Coordinates of N, CA and C in Angstrom, one line a residue:
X40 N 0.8 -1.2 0.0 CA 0.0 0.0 0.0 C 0.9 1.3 0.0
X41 N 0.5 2.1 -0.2 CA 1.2 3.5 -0.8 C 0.9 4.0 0.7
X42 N 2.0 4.7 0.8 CA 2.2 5.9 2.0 C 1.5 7.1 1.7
X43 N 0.6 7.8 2.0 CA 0.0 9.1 1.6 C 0.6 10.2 2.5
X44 N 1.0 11.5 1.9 CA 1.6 12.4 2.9 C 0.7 13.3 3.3
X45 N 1.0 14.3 4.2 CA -0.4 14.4 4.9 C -1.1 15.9 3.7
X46 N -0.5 15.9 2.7 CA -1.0 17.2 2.0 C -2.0 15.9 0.8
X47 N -1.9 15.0 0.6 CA -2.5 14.3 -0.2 C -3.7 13.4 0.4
X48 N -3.6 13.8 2.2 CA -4.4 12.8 2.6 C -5.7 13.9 2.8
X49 N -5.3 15.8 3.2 CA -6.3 16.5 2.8 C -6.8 16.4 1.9
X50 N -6.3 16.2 0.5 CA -6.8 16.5 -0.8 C -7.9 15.1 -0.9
X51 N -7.5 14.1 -0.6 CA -8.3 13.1 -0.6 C -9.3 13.2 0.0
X52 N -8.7 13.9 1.8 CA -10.5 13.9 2.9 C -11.5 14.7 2.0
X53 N -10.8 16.0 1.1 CA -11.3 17.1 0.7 C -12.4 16.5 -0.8
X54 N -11.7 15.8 -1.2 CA -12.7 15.0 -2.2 C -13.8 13.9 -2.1
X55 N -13.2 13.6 -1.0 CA -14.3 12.5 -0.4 C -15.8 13.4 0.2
X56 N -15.2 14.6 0.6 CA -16.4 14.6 1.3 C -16.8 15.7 0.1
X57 N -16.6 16.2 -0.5 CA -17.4 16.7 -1.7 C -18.3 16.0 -2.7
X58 N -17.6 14.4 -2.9 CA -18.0 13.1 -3.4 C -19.3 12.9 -2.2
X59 N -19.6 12.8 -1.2 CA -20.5 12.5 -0.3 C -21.2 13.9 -0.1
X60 N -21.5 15.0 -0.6 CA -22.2 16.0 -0.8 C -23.1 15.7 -2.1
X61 N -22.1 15.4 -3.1 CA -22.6 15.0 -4.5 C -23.8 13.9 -4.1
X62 N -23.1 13.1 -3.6 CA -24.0 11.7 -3.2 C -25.4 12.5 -2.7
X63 N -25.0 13.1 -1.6 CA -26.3 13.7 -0.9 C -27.4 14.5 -1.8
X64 N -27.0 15.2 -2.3 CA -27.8 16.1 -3.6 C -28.4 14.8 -4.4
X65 N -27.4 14.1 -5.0 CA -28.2 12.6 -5.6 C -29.2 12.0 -5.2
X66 N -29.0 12.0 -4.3 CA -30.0 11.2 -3.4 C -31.1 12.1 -2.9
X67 N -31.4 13.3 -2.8 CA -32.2 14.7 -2.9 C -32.9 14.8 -4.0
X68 N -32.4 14.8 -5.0 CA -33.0 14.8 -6.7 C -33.5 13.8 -7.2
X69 N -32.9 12.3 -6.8 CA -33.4 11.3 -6.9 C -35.0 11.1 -6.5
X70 N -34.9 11.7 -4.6 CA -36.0 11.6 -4.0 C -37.5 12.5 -4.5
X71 N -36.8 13.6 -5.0 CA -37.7 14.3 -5.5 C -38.6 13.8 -7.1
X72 N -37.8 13.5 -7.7 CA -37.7 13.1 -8.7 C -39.2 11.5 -8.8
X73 N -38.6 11.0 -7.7 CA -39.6 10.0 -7.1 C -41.4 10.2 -6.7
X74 N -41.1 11.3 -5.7 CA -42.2 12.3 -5.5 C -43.0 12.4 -6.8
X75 N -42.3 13.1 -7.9 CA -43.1 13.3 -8.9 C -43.7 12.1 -9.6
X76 N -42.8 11.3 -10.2 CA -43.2 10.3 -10.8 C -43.9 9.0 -10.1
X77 N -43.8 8.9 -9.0 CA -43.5 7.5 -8.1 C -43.1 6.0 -9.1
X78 N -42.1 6.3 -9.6 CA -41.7 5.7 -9.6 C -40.1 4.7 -8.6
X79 N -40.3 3.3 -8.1 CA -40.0 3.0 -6.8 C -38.1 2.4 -7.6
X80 N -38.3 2.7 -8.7 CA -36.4 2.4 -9.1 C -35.9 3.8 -8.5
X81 N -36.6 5.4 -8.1 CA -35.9 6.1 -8.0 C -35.8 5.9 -6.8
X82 N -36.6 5.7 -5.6 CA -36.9 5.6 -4.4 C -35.5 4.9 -4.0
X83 N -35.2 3.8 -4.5 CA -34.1 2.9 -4.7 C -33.0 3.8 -4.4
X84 N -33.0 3.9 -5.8 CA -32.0 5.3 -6.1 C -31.3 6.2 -5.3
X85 N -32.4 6.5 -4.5 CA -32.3 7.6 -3.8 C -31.8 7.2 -2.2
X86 N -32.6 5.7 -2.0 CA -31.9 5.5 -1.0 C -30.2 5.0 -0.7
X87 N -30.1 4.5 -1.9 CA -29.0 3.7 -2.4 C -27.5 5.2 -2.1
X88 N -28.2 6.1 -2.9 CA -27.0 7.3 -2.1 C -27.0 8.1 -1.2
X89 N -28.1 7.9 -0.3 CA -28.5 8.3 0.4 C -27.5 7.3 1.5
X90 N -27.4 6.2 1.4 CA -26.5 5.0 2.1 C -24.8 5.5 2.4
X91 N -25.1 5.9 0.4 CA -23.8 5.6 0.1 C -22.7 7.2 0.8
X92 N -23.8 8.1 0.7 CA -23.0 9.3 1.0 C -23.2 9.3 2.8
X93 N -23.9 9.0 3.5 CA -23.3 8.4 4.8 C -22.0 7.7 4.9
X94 N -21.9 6.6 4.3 CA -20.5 6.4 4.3 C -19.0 6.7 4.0
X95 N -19.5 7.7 3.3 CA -18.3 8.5 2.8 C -18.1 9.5 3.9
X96 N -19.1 10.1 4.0 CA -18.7 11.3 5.5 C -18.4 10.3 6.8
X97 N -18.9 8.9 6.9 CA -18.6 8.0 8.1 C -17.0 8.2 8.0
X98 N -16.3 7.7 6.6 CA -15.3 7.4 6.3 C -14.3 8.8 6.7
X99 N -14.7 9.6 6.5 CA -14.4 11.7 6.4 C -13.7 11.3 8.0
X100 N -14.8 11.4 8.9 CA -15.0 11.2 10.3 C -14.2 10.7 10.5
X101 N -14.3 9.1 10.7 CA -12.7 8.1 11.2 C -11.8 8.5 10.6
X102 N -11.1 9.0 9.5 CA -10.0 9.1 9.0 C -9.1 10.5 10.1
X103 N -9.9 12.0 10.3 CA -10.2 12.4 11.0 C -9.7 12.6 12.4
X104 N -10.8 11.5 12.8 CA -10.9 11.2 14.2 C -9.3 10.4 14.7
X105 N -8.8 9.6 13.8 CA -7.9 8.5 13.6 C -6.6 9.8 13.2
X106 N -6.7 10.6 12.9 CA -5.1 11.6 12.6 C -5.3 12.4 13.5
X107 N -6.6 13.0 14.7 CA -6.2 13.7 15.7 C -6.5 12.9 17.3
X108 N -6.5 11.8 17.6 CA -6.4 11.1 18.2 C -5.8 10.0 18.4
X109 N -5.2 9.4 16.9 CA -3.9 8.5 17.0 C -4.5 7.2 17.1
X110 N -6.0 7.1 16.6 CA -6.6 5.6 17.5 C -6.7 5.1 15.6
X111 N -6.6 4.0 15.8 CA -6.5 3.4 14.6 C -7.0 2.4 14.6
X112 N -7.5 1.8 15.9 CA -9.1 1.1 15.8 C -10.3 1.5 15.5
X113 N -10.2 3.0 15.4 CA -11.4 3.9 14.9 C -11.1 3.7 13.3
X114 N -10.2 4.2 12.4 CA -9.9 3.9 11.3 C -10.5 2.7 10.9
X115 N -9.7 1.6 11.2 CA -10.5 0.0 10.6 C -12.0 -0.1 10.8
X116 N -12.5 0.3 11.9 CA -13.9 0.1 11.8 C -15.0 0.6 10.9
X117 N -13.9 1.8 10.8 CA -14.6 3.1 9.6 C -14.5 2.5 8.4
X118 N -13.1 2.2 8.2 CA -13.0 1.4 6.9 C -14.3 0.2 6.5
X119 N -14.2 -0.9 7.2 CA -14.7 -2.2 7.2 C -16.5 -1.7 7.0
X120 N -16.9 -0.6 8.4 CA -18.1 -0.1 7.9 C -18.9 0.3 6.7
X121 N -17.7 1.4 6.1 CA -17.7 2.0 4.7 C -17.9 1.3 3.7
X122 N -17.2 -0.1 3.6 CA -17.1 -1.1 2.7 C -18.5 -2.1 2.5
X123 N -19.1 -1.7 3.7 CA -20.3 -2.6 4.0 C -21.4 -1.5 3.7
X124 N -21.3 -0.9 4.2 CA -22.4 0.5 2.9 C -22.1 0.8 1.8
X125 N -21.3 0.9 0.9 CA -21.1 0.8 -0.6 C -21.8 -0.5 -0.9
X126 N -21.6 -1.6 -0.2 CA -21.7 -2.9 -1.0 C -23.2 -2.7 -0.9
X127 N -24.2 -2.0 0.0 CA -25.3 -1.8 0.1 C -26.3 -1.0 -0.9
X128 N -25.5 -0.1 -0.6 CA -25.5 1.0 -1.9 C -25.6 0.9 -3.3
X129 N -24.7 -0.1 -3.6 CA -24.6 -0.4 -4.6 C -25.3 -2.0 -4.8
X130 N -26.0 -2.8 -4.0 CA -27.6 -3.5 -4.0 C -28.4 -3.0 -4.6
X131 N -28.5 -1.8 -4.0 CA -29.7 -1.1 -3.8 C -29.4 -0.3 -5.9
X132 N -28.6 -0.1 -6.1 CA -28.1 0.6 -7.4 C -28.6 -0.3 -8.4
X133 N -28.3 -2.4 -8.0 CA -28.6 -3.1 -8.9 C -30.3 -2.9 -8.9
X134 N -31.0 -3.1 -7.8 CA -32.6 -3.1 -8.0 C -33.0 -2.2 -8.7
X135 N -32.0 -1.0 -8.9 CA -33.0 0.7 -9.1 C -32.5 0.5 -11.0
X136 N -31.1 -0.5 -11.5 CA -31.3 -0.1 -13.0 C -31.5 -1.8 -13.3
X137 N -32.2 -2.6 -12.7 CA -32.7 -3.8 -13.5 C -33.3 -3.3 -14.8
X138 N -33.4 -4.1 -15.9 CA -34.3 -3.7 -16.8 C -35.8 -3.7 -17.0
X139 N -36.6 -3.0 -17.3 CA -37.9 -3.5 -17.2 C -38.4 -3.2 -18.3
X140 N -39.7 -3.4 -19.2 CA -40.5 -3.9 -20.1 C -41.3 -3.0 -20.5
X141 N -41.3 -1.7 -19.4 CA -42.1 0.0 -19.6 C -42.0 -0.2 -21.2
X142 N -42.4 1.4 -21.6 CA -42.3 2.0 -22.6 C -41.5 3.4 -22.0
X143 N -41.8 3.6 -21.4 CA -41.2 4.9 -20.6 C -39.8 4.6 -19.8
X144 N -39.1 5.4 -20.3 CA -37.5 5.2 -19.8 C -37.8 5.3 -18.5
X145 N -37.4 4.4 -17.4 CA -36.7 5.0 -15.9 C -35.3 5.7 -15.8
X146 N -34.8 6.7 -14.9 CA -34.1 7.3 -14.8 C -32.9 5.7 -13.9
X147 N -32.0 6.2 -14.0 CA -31.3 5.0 -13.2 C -30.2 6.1 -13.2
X148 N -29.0 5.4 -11.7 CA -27.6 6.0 -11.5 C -26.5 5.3 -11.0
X149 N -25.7 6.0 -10.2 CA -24.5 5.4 -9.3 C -23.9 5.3 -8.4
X150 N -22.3 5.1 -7.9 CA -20.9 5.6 -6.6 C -20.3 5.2 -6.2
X151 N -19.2 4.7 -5.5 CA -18.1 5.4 -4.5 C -17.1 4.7 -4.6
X152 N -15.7 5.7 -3.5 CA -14.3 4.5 -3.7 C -13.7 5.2 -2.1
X153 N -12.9 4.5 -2.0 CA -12.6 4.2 -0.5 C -11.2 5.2 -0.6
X154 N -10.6 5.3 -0.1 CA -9.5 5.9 0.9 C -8.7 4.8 0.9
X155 N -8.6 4.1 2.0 CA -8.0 3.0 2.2 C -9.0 2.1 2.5
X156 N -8.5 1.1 1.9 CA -9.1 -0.1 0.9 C -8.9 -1.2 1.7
X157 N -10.1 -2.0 1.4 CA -10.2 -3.4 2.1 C -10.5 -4.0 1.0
X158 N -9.2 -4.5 0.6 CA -9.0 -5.8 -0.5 C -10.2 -6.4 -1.2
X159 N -10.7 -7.5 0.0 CA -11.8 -8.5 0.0 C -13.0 -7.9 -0.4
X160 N -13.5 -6.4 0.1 CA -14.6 -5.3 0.1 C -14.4 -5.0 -1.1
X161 N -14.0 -4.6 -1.6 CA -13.5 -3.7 -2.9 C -13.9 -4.6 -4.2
X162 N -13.4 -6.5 -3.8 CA -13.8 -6.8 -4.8 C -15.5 -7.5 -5.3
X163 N -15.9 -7.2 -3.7 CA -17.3 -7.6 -4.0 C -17.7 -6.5 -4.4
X164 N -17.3 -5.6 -3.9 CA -17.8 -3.9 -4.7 C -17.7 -3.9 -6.5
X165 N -16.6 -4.1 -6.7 CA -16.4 -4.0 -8.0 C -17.3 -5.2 -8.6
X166 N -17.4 -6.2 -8.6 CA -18.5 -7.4 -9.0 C -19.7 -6.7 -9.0
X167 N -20.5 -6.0 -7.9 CA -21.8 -5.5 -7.9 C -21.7 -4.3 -8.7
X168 N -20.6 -3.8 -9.3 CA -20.4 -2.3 -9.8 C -20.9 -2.9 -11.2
X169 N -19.7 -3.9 -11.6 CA -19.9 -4.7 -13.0 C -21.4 -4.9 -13.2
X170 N -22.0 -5.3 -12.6 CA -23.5 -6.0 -12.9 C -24.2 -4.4 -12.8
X171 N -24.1 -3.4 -12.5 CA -24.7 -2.0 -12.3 C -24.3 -1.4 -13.5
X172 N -22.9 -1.2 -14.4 CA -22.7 -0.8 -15.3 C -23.5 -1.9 -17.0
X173 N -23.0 -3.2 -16.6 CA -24.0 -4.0 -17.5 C -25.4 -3.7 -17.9
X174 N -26.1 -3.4 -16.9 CA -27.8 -3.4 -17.0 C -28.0 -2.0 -17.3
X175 N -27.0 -0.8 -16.4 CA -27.0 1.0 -17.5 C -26.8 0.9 -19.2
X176 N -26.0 -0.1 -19.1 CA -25.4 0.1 -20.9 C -27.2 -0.7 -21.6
X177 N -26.9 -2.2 -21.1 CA -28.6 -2.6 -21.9 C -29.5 -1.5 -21.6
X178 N -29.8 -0.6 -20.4 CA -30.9 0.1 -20.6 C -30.8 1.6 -21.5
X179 N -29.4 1.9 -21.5 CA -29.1 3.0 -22.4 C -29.1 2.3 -24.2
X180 N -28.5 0.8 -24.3 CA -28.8 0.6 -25.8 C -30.3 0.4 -25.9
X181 N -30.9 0.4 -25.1 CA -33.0 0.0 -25.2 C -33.2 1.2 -25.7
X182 N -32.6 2.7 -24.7 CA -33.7 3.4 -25.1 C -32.8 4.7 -25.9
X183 N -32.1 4.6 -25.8 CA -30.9 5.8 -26.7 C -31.3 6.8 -26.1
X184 N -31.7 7.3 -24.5 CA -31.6 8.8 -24.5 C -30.2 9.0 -23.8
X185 N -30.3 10.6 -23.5 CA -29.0 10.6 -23.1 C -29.5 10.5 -21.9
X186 N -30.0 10.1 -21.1 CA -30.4 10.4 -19.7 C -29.6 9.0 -19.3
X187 N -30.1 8.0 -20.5 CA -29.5 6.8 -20.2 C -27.7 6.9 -20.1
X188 N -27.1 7.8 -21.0 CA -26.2 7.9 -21.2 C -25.0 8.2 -19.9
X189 N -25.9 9.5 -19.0 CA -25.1 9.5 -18.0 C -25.2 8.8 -17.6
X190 N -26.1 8.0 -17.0 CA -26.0 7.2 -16.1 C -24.8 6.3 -16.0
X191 N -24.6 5.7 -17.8 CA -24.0 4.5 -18.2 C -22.3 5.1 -17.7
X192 N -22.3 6.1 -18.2 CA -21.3 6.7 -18.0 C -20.7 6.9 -16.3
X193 N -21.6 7.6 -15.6 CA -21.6 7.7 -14.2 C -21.3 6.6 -13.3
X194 N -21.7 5.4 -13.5 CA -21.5 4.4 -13.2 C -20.5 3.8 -14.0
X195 N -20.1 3.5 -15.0 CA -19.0 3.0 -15.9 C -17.4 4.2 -14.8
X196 N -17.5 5.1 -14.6 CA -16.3 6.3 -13.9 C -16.4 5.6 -12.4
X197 N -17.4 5.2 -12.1 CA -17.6 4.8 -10.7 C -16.6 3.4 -10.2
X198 N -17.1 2.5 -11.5 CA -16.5 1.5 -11.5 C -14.9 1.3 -11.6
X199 N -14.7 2.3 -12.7 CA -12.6 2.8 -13.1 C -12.2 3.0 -11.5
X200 N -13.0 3.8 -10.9 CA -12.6 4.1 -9.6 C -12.0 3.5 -8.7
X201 N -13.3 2.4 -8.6 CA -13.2 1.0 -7.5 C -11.6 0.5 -8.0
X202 N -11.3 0.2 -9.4 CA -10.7 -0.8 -10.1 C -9.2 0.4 -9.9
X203 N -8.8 1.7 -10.0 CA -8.0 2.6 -9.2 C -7.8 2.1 -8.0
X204 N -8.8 2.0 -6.9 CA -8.3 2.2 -5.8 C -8.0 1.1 -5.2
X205 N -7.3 -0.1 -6.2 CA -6.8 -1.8 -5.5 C -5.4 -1.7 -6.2
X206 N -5.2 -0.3 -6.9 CA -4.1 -0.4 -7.6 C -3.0 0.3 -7.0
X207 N -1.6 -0.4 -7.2 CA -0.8 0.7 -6.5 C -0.8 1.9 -6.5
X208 N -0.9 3.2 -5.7 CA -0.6 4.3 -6.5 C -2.1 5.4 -7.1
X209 N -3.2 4.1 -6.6 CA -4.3 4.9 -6.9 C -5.1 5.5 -6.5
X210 N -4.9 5.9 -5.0 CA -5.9 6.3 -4.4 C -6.3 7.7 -4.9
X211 N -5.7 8.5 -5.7 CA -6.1 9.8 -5.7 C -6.7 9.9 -7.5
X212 N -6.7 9.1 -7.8 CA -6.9 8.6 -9.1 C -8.6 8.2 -8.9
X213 N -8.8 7.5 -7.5 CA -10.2 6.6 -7.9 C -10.5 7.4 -7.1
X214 N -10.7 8.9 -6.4 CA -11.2 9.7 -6.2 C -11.5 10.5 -6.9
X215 N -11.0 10.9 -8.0 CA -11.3 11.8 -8.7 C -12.1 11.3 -10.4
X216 N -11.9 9.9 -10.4 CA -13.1 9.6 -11.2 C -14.4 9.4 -10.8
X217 N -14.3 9.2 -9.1 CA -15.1 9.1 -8.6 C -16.1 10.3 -8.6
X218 N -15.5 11.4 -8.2 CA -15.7 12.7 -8.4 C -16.6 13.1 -9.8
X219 N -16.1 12.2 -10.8 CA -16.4 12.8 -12.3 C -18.0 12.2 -12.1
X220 N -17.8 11.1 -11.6 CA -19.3 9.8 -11.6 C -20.1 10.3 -11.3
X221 N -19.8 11.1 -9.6 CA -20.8 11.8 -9.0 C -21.5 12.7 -9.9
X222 N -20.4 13.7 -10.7 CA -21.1 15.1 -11.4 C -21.7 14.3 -12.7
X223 N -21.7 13.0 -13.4 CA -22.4 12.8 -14.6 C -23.3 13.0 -13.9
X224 N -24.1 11.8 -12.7 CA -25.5 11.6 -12.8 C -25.9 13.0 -12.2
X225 N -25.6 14.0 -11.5 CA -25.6 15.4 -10.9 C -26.2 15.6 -11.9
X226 N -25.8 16.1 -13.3 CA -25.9 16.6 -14.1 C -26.8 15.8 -15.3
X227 N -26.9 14.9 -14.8 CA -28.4 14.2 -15.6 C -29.6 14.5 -14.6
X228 N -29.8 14.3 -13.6 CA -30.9 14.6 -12.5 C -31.2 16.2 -12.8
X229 N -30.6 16.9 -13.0 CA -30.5 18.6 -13.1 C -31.1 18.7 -14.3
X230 N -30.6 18.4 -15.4 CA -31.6 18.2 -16.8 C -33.2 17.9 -16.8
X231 N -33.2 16.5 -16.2 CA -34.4 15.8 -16.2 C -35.4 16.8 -15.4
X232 N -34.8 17.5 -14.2 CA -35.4 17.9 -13.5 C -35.8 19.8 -14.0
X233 N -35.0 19.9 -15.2 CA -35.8 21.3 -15.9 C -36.7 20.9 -17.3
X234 N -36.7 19.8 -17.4 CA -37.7 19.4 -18.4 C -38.7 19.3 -18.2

């Protein structure tokens, strides 16, 4: 594992928790979005980052809590927790872009990447990421909008991320795609939501 110095471990807290703002707004726009349509893939959706951006500020917190208190059983727990709300998160991501048989597009989305990384977590993450970008792409080749598009995209950035941050050298890499993930679907929700 790579040694982070402490001006790169700001720039990372500093991204994470902008990543878990993004999340939050997602999960806001999603909800809303739900409201209007009731449709229960966004509901999903919405809870799914709603999960996910708890864990990322969880993660904010222990890292944190763990550089001004020196406790680093606070760290692991944070870590191991974090790992177990993504994997949640991203459950909840597979039920909200299953495909379905409508005529009417559902909206579908995505998220997140760790700090420091739990091996074993990371790879059930990335398996559940894989099946979340698979079923974005068939629902984006079903219906050719671009709404479909971010998503595919948003989650496809989400996933480079995961697959960054098991790599040497990647942590600041699978944060900042992660970053990009957040602002596709941001930026699809914001659309949909002036139409």
């Amino acid at each position: 594992m790579q040694a982070l110095s402490p001006s790169q471990i700001a720039f990372v807290l500093i991204l994470e928790a902008v990543s878990g703002t993004i999340a939050l707004l997602v999960s806001h726009y999603s909800n809303k979005a739900y409201r209007f349509t009731q449709q229960k893939k966004l509901a999903d959706l919405s809870t799914g980052f709603l999960v996910l951006s708890a864990g990322m500020y969880g993660r904010v917190i222990g890292i944190i809590y763990t550089v001004i208190f020196l406790d680093l059983e606070v760290l692991g727990i944070s870590i191991i927790a974090t790992g177990f709300m993504r994997i949640m998160a991203y459950i909840l991501f597979v039920i909200s872009t299953r495909h379905t048989v409508k005529s009417v597009p559902e909206m579908v989305l995505f998220m997140q990447v760790p700090l420091l990384v739990d091996f074993n977590l990371e790879l059930i993450a990335i398996v559940i990421l894989i099946i979340v970008v698979l079923q974005s792409l068939m629902n984006y080749a079903s219906t050719r909008s671009r709404y479909g598009l971010y998503v595919f995209i948003g989650f496809l950035l989400l996933l480079l991320s995961h697959f960054a941050a098991v790599m040497n050298n990647g942590y600041l890499i699978s944060q900042v795609l992660q970053l990009l993930a957040f602002l596709a679907l941001l930026v699809m929700l914001y659309k949909v939501g002036r139409e």
